[in-house]
PDB file of C-alpha atoms in Angstrom:
ATOM      1  CA  MET A 146     183.199  -5.751   2.110  1.00 56.00           C
ATOM      2  CA  SER A 147     181.749  -2.756   0.472  1.00 67.00           C
ATOM      3  CA  LYS A 148     184.032   0.211   0.231  1.00 94.00           C
ATOM      4  CA  VAL A 149     183.308   4.243   0.422  1.00 98.00           C
ATOM      5  CA  GLY A 150     185.010   6.737  -1.367  1.00 98.00           C
ATOM      6  CA  ILE A 151     185.734   9.952   0.111  1.00 98.00           C
ATOM      7  CA  VAL A 152     186.843  12.701  -2.367  1.00 98.00           C
ATOM      8  CA  MET A 153     187.266  16.388  -1.785  1.00 96.00           C
ATOM      9  CA  GLY A 154     188.486  19.191  -4.054  1.00 93.00           C
ATOM     10  CA  SER A 155     190.921  20.827  -1.622  1.00 93.00           C
ATOM     11  CA  ASP A 156     193.074  19.811   1.270  1.00 94.00           C
ATOM     12  CA  SER A 157     191.273  22.777   3.175  1.00 94.00           C
ATOM     13  CA  ASP A 158     188.220  20.328   3.219  1.00 96.00           C
ATOM     14  CA  MET A 159     190.231  17.713   5.326  1.00 97.00           C
ATOM     15  CA  PRO A 160     188.904  18.682   8.807  1.00 97.00           C
ATOM     16  CA  VAL A 161     185.445  17.959   7.604  1.00 97.00           C
ATOM     17  CA  MET A 162     186.369  14.978   5.831  1.00 98.00           C
ATOM     18  CA  ALA A 163     188.282  13.395   8.360  1.00 98.00           C
ATOM     19  CA  LYS A 164     185.152  13.826  10.650  1.00 98.00           C
ATOM     20  CA  ALA A 165     183.566  11.404   7.787  1.00 98.00           C
ATOM     21  CA  ALA A 166     186.612   8.765   7.771  1.00 98.00           C
ATOM     22  CA  ASP A 167     186.361   8.734  11.552  1.00 98.00           C
ATOM     23  CA  VAL A 168     183.026   7.579  11.726  1.00 98.00           C
ATOM     24  CA  LEU A 169     183.623   5.031   9.037  1.00 98.00           C
ATOM     25  CA  LYS A 170     186.658   3.766  10.694  1.00 97.00           C
ATOM     26  CA  GLN A 171     184.588   3.485  13.994  1.00 97.00           C
ATOM     27  CA  LEU A 172     181.866   1.369  12.333  1.00 97.00           C
ATOM     28  CA  GLY A 173     184.492  -0.579  10.530  1.00 96.00           C
ATOM     29  CA  ILE A 174     183.591   0.245   7.152  1.00 97.00           C
ATOM     30  CA  SER A 175     186.628   0.344   4.428  1.00 97.00           C
ATOM     31  CA  PHE A 176     187.177   3.538   2.559  1.00 98.00           C
ATOM     32  CA  GLU A 177     189.699   5.496   0.134  1.00 97.00           C
ATOM     33  CA  MET A 178     190.396   8.941   0.423  1.00 97.00           C
ATOM     34  CA  LYS A 179     191.569  11.358  -1.997  1.00 97.00           C
ATOM     35  CA  ILE A 180     191.986  15.075  -2.929  1.00 97.00           C
ATOM     36  CA  ILE A 181     191.118  15.688  -6.455  1.00 96.00           C
ATOM     37  CA  SER A 182     190.000  18.972  -8.115  1.00 91.00           C
ATOM     38  CA  ALA A 183     187.163  18.664 -10.710  1.00 89.00           C
ATOM     39  CA  HIS A 184     188.372  21.782 -12.112  1.00 90.00           C
ATOM     40  CA  ARG A 185     192.311  21.950 -11.911  1.00 93.00           C
ATOM     41  CA  GLU A 186     192.597  18.103 -13.158  1.00 94.00           C
ATOM     42  CA  PRO A 187     189.353  16.873 -14.665  1.00 94.00           C
ATOM     43  CA  ASP A 188     191.310  13.764 -16.366  1.00 96.00           C
ATOM     44  CA  VAL A 189     192.217  12.890 -13.006  1.00 96.00           C
ATOM     45  CA  PHE A 190     188.719  13.164 -11.826  1.00 96.00           C
ATOM     46  CA  PHE A 191     186.984  11.340 -14.412  1.00 96.00           C
ATOM     47  CA  GLU A 192     189.157   8.245 -14.047  1.00 97.00           C
ATOM     48  CA  TYR A 193     188.408   8.376 -10.364  1.00 97.00           C
ATOM     49  CA  ALA A 194     184.359   8.614 -10.921  1.00 96.00           C
ATOM     50  CA  LYS A 195     184.901   6.198 -13.862  1.00 97.00           C
ATOM     51  CA  THR A 196     186.632   3.271 -12.251  1.00 97.00           C
ATOM     52  CA  ALA A 197     185.100   3.655  -8.652  1.00 97.00           C
ATOM     53  CA  GLU A 198     182.458   1.050  -9.186  1.00 96.00           C
ATOM     54  CA  GLU A 199     185.458  -1.334 -10.185  1.00 95.00           C
ATOM     55  CA  LYS A 200     187.068  -0.613  -7.039  1.00 95.00           C
ATOM     56  CA  GLY A 201     184.049  -1.875  -5.124  1.00 96.00           C
ATOM     57  CA  PHE A 202     182.804   1.723  -3.977  1.00 97.00           C
ATOM     58  CA  LYS A 203     179.215   1.355  -2.981  1.00 97.00           C
ATOM     59  CA  VAL A 204     178.983   4.945  -1.897  1.00 98.00           C
ATOM     60  CA  ILE A 205     180.900   8.127  -2.667  1.00 98.00           C
ATOM     61  CA  ILE A 206     180.983  10.986  -0.094  1.00 98.00           C
ATOM     62  CA  ALA A 207     182.174  14.181  -1.938  1.00 98.00           C
ATOM     63  CA  GLY A 208     182.792  17.480  -0.146  1.00 97.00           C
ATOM     64  CA  ALA A 209     183.097  20.792  -2.215  1.00 93.00           C
ATOM     65  CA  GLY A 210     183.184  24.320  -1.458  1.00 91.00           C
ATOM     66  CA  MET A 211     181.982  27.214  -3.430  1.00 88.00           C
ATOM     67  CA  ALA A 212     181.247  26.115  -7.052  1.00 83.00           C
ATOM     68  CA  ALA A 213     180.907  22.729  -5.445  1.00 89.00           C
ATOM     69  CA  HIS A 214     180.956  20.663  -8.907  1.00 92.00           C
ATOM     70  CA  LEU A 215     182.731  17.513  -7.317  1.00 95.00           C
ATOM     71  CA  PRO A 216     179.798  15.885  -5.744  1.00 97.00           C
ATOM     72  CA  GLY A 217     177.281  16.236  -8.804  1.00 96.00           C
ATOM     73  CA  MET A 218     180.015  15.378 -11.290  1.00 96.00           C
ATOM     74  CA  CYS A 219     180.523  12.129  -9.127  1.00 97.00           C
ATOM     75  CA  ALA A 220     176.678  11.596  -9.474  1.00 97.00           C
ATOM     76  CA  ALA A 221     176.764  12.157 -13.340  1.00 97.00           C
ATOM     77  CA  ILE A 222     179.341   9.240 -13.829  1.00 97.00           C
ATOM     78  CA  PHE A 223     179.339   6.969 -10.652  1.00 97.00           C
ATOM     79  CA  PRO A 224     175.835   4.605 -10.792  1.00 97.00           C
ATOM     80  CA  MET A 225     175.450   4.285  -7.193  1.00 97.00           C
ATOM     81  CA  PRO A 226     174.623   6.649  -4.195  1.00 98.00           C
ATOM     82  CA  VAL A 227     176.652  10.184  -3.874  1.00 98.00           C
ATOM     83  CA  ILE A 228     176.606  12.077  -0.733  1.00 98.00           C
ATOM     84  CA  GLY A 229     177.502  15.758  -0.906  1.00 98.00           C
ATOM     85  CA  ILE A 230     178.946  17.915   1.768  1.00 98.00           C
ATOM     86  CA  PRO A 231     178.965  21.567   1.207  1.00 97.00           C
ATOM     87  CA  MET A 232     181.765  23.198   2.732  1.00 96.00           C
ATOM     88  CA  HIS A 233     181.736  26.355   4.419  1.00 96.00           C
ATOM     89  CA  THR A 234     183.117  29.237   2.634  1.00 92.00           C
ATOM     90  CA  SER A 235     184.441  32.628   3.944  1.00 90.00           C
ATOM     91  CA  SER A 236     182.578  34.720   1.035  1.00 87.00           C
ATOM     92  CA  LEU A 237     179.137  33.375   1.774  1.00 93.00           C
ATOM     93  CA  GLY A 238     179.080  30.816   4.723  1.00 94.00           C
ATOM     94  CA  GLY A 239     178.872  27.767   2.624  1.00 94.00           C
ATOM     95  CA  ARG A 240     175.558  28.639   1.223  1.00 95.00           C
ATOM     96  CA  ASP A 241     177.169  28.848  -2.209  1.00 93.00           C
ATOM     97  CA  SER A 242     178.536  25.449  -1.808  1.00 94.00           C
ATOM     98  CA  LEU A 243     174.881  23.837  -0.476  1.00 95.00           C
ATOM     99  CA  TYR A 244     172.996  25.483  -3.339  1.00 94.00           C
ATOM    100  CA  SER A 245     175.365  24.038  -6.040  1.00 92.00           C
ATOM    101  CA  ILE A 246     175.300  20.637  -4.710  1.00 95.00           C
ATOM    102  CA  VAL A 247     171.478  20.366  -3.772  1.00 94.00           C
ATOM    103  CA  GLN A 248     170.205  22.032  -7.079  1.00 94.00           C
ATOM    104  CA  MET A 249     170.778  18.875  -9.143  1.00 94.00           C
ATOM    105  CA  PRO A 250     169.190  18.508 -12.303  1.00 95.00           C
ATOM    106  CA  SER A 251     166.395  15.727 -12.713  1.00 96.00           C
ATOM    107  CA  GLY A 252     168.313  12.301 -12.939  1.00 96.00           C
ATOM    108  CA  ILE A 253     171.573  13.313 -11.295  1.00 97.00           C
ATOM    109  CA  PRO A 254     170.521  12.880  -7.621  1.00 97.00           C
ATOM    110  CA  VAL A 255     173.007  13.867  -4.742  1.00 97.00           C
ATOM    111  CA  ALA A 256     172.136  13.494  -1.390  1.00 98.00           C
ATOM    112  CA  THR A 257     173.218  16.320   0.712  1.00 97.00           C
ATOM    113  CA  VAL A 258     174.074  16.816   4.315  1.00 98.00           C
ATOM    114  CA  ALA A 259     174.519  19.945   6.054  1.00 97.00           C
ATOM    115  CA  ILE A 260     177.376  22.464   5.757  1.00 97.00           C
ATOM    116  CA  ASN A 261     180.596  20.865   7.180  1.00 97.00           C
ATOM    117  CA  GLY A 262     178.368  17.735   7.871  1.00 98.00           C
ATOM    118  CA  GLY A 263     181.145  14.997   7.585  1.00 98.00           C
ATOM    119  CA  ALA A 264     179.796  13.015  10.287  1.00 98.00           C
ATOM    120  CA  ASN A 265     176.492  12.800   9.071  1.00 98.00           C
ATOM    121  CA  ALA A 266     177.588  11.788   5.614  1.00 98.00           C
ATOM    122  CA  ALA A 267     179.386   9.070   7.068  1.00 98.00           C
ATOM    123  CA  LEU A 268     176.667   7.831   8.804  1.00 98.00           C
ATOM    124  CA  LEU A 269     174.058   8.210   5.819  1.00 98.00           C
ATOM    125  CA  ALA A 270     176.760   5.923   3.920  1.00 98.00           C
ATOM    126  CA  ALA A 271     176.541   3.546   6.818  1.00 98.00           C
ATOM    127  CA  LYS A 272     172.733   3.447   6.559  1.00 98.00           C
ATOM    128  CA  ILE A 273     172.992   2.799   2.680  1.00 98.00           C
ATOM    129  CA  LEU A 274     175.230   0.140   3.216  1.00 97.00           C
ATOM    130  CA  ALA A 275     173.384  -1.542   6.011  1.00 97.00           C
ATOM    131  CA  VAL A 276     170.333  -2.297   4.085  1.00 97.00           C
ATOM    132  CA  SER A 277     172.083  -5.438   2.808  1.00 94.00           C
ATOM    133  CA  ASP A 278     174.528  -5.904   6.001  1.00 96.00           C
ATOM    134  CA  GLU A 279     172.855  -7.118   9.429  1.00 97.00           C
ATOM    135  CA  GLU A 280     176.278  -6.622  10.984  1.00 97.00           C
ATOM    136  CA  LEU A 281     176.734  -3.154  10.146  1.00 97.00           C
ATOM    137  CA  LEU A 282     172.966  -2.563  10.894  1.00 97.00           C
ATOM    138  CA  LYS A 283     173.717  -3.765  14.382  1.00 98.00           C
ATOM    139  CA  LYS A 284     176.593  -1.476  14.802  1.00 97.00           C
ATOM    140  CA  LEU A 285     174.622   1.472  13.807  1.00 98.00           C
ATOM    141  CA  LYS A 286     172.007   0.682  16.470  1.00 98.00           C
ATOM    142  CA  ASP A 287     174.849   0.541  18.910  1.00 98.00           C
ATOM    143  CA  TYR A 288     175.910   3.938  17.828  1.00 97.00           C
ATOM    144  CA  SER A 289     172.703   5.703  18.395  1.00 97.00           C
ATOM    145  CA  LYS A 290     172.219   3.740  21.694  1.00 98.00           C
ATOM    146  CA  ASP A 291     175.471   5.362  22.723  1.00 97.00           C
ATOM    147  CA  LEU A 292     174.091   8.631  21.404  1.00 96.00           C
ATOM    148  CA  LYS A 293     171.089   8.142  23.728  1.00 97.00           C
ATOM    149  CA  GLU A 294     173.364   7.430  26.595  1.00 97.00           C
ATOM    150  CA  GLN A 295     175.204  10.464  26.150  1.00 97.00           C
ATOM    151  CA  VAL A 296     172.324  12.835  26.313  1.00 97.00           C
ATOM    152  CA  GLN A 297     171.160  11.030  29.338  1.00 97.00           C
ATOM    153  CA  ALA A 298     174.377  11.332  31.134  1.00 95.00           C
ATOM    154  CA  LYS A 299     174.718  15.128  30.105  1.00 95.00           C
ATOM    155  CA  ASP A 300     170.936  15.579  31.431  1.00 95.00           C
ATOM    156  CA  GLU A 301     171.608  13.580  34.788  1.00 94.00           C
ATOM    157  CA  LYS A 302     174.601  15.993  35.539  1.00 92.00           C
ATOM    158  CA  LEU A 303     172.293  18.818  34.789  1.00 94.00           C
ATOM    159  CA  GLN A 304     169.687  17.393  37.337  1.00 94.00           C
ATOM    160  CA  GLN A 305     172.619  16.789  39.981  1.00 92.00           C
ATOM    161  CA  CYS A 306     174.227  19.991  39.848  1.00 92.00           C
ATOM    162  CA  GLY A 307     171.689  22.553  38.142  1.00 90.00           C
ATOM    163  CA  TYR A 308     171.985  24.758  35.404  1.00 89.00           C
ATOM    164  CA  GLU A 309     174.075  27.499  37.607  1.00 88.00           C
ATOM    165  CA  ASN A 310     176.936  24.706  38.071  1.00 86.00           C
ATOM    166  CA  TYR A 311     176.581  22.954  34.484  1.00 87.00           C
ATOM    167  CA  GLY A 312     179.963  22.865  33.139  1.00 79.00           C
ATOM    168  CA  LYS A 313     182.110  24.367  36.187  1.00 79.00           C
TER     169      LYS A 313
END
C-alpha cells in the first residue's frame, strides 16, 4: 500500500499535522509522522528526504512556519509530490510561511494548501494516490457524500427552527 510521509519542523505544528493524520487514518492510508528541523538537523532531514522513496512514500505532506523551508527542501530531493502546509505564526499570521512555500523556483513545485490546512493536505494526498487506486477513490467519493449530507442536515435544522433559534 502507498504510504504518505508527514513531516513537521516543530512539535508546535502537531495540532495541524494531526488533522492530516486523522484524515489519512479515516481513509485507510498508511503514513509515517516525523518531527525534523531542516535548519537544526540538516543531516537528519537529508537522510529522511533521500530515503523517502525507498520507504514507499508516494507523497510527502510537510508543514512549516516562518522561513518554511521544509516543504521546498523535500521537493528538491524527493521525486514525487510534496504538499506544503504553511503554519500560522504569531508575528505575521502565517503569511510568511505561505509565501515561503508557494514561491518555489521553477522546476521545484510544491502544492500548497491554506494556512493550517492539515485536513486539506491529507485530502489532496489521497486524491493524488486515488489516481491509481479505485478503492481509495470510492472512499473519497463517500467522504464527499458525507460532507454534503452534513451540510444538508444543518440546513434542514435551520429550516425547522429558524435562524433565531439555530444552535440553541
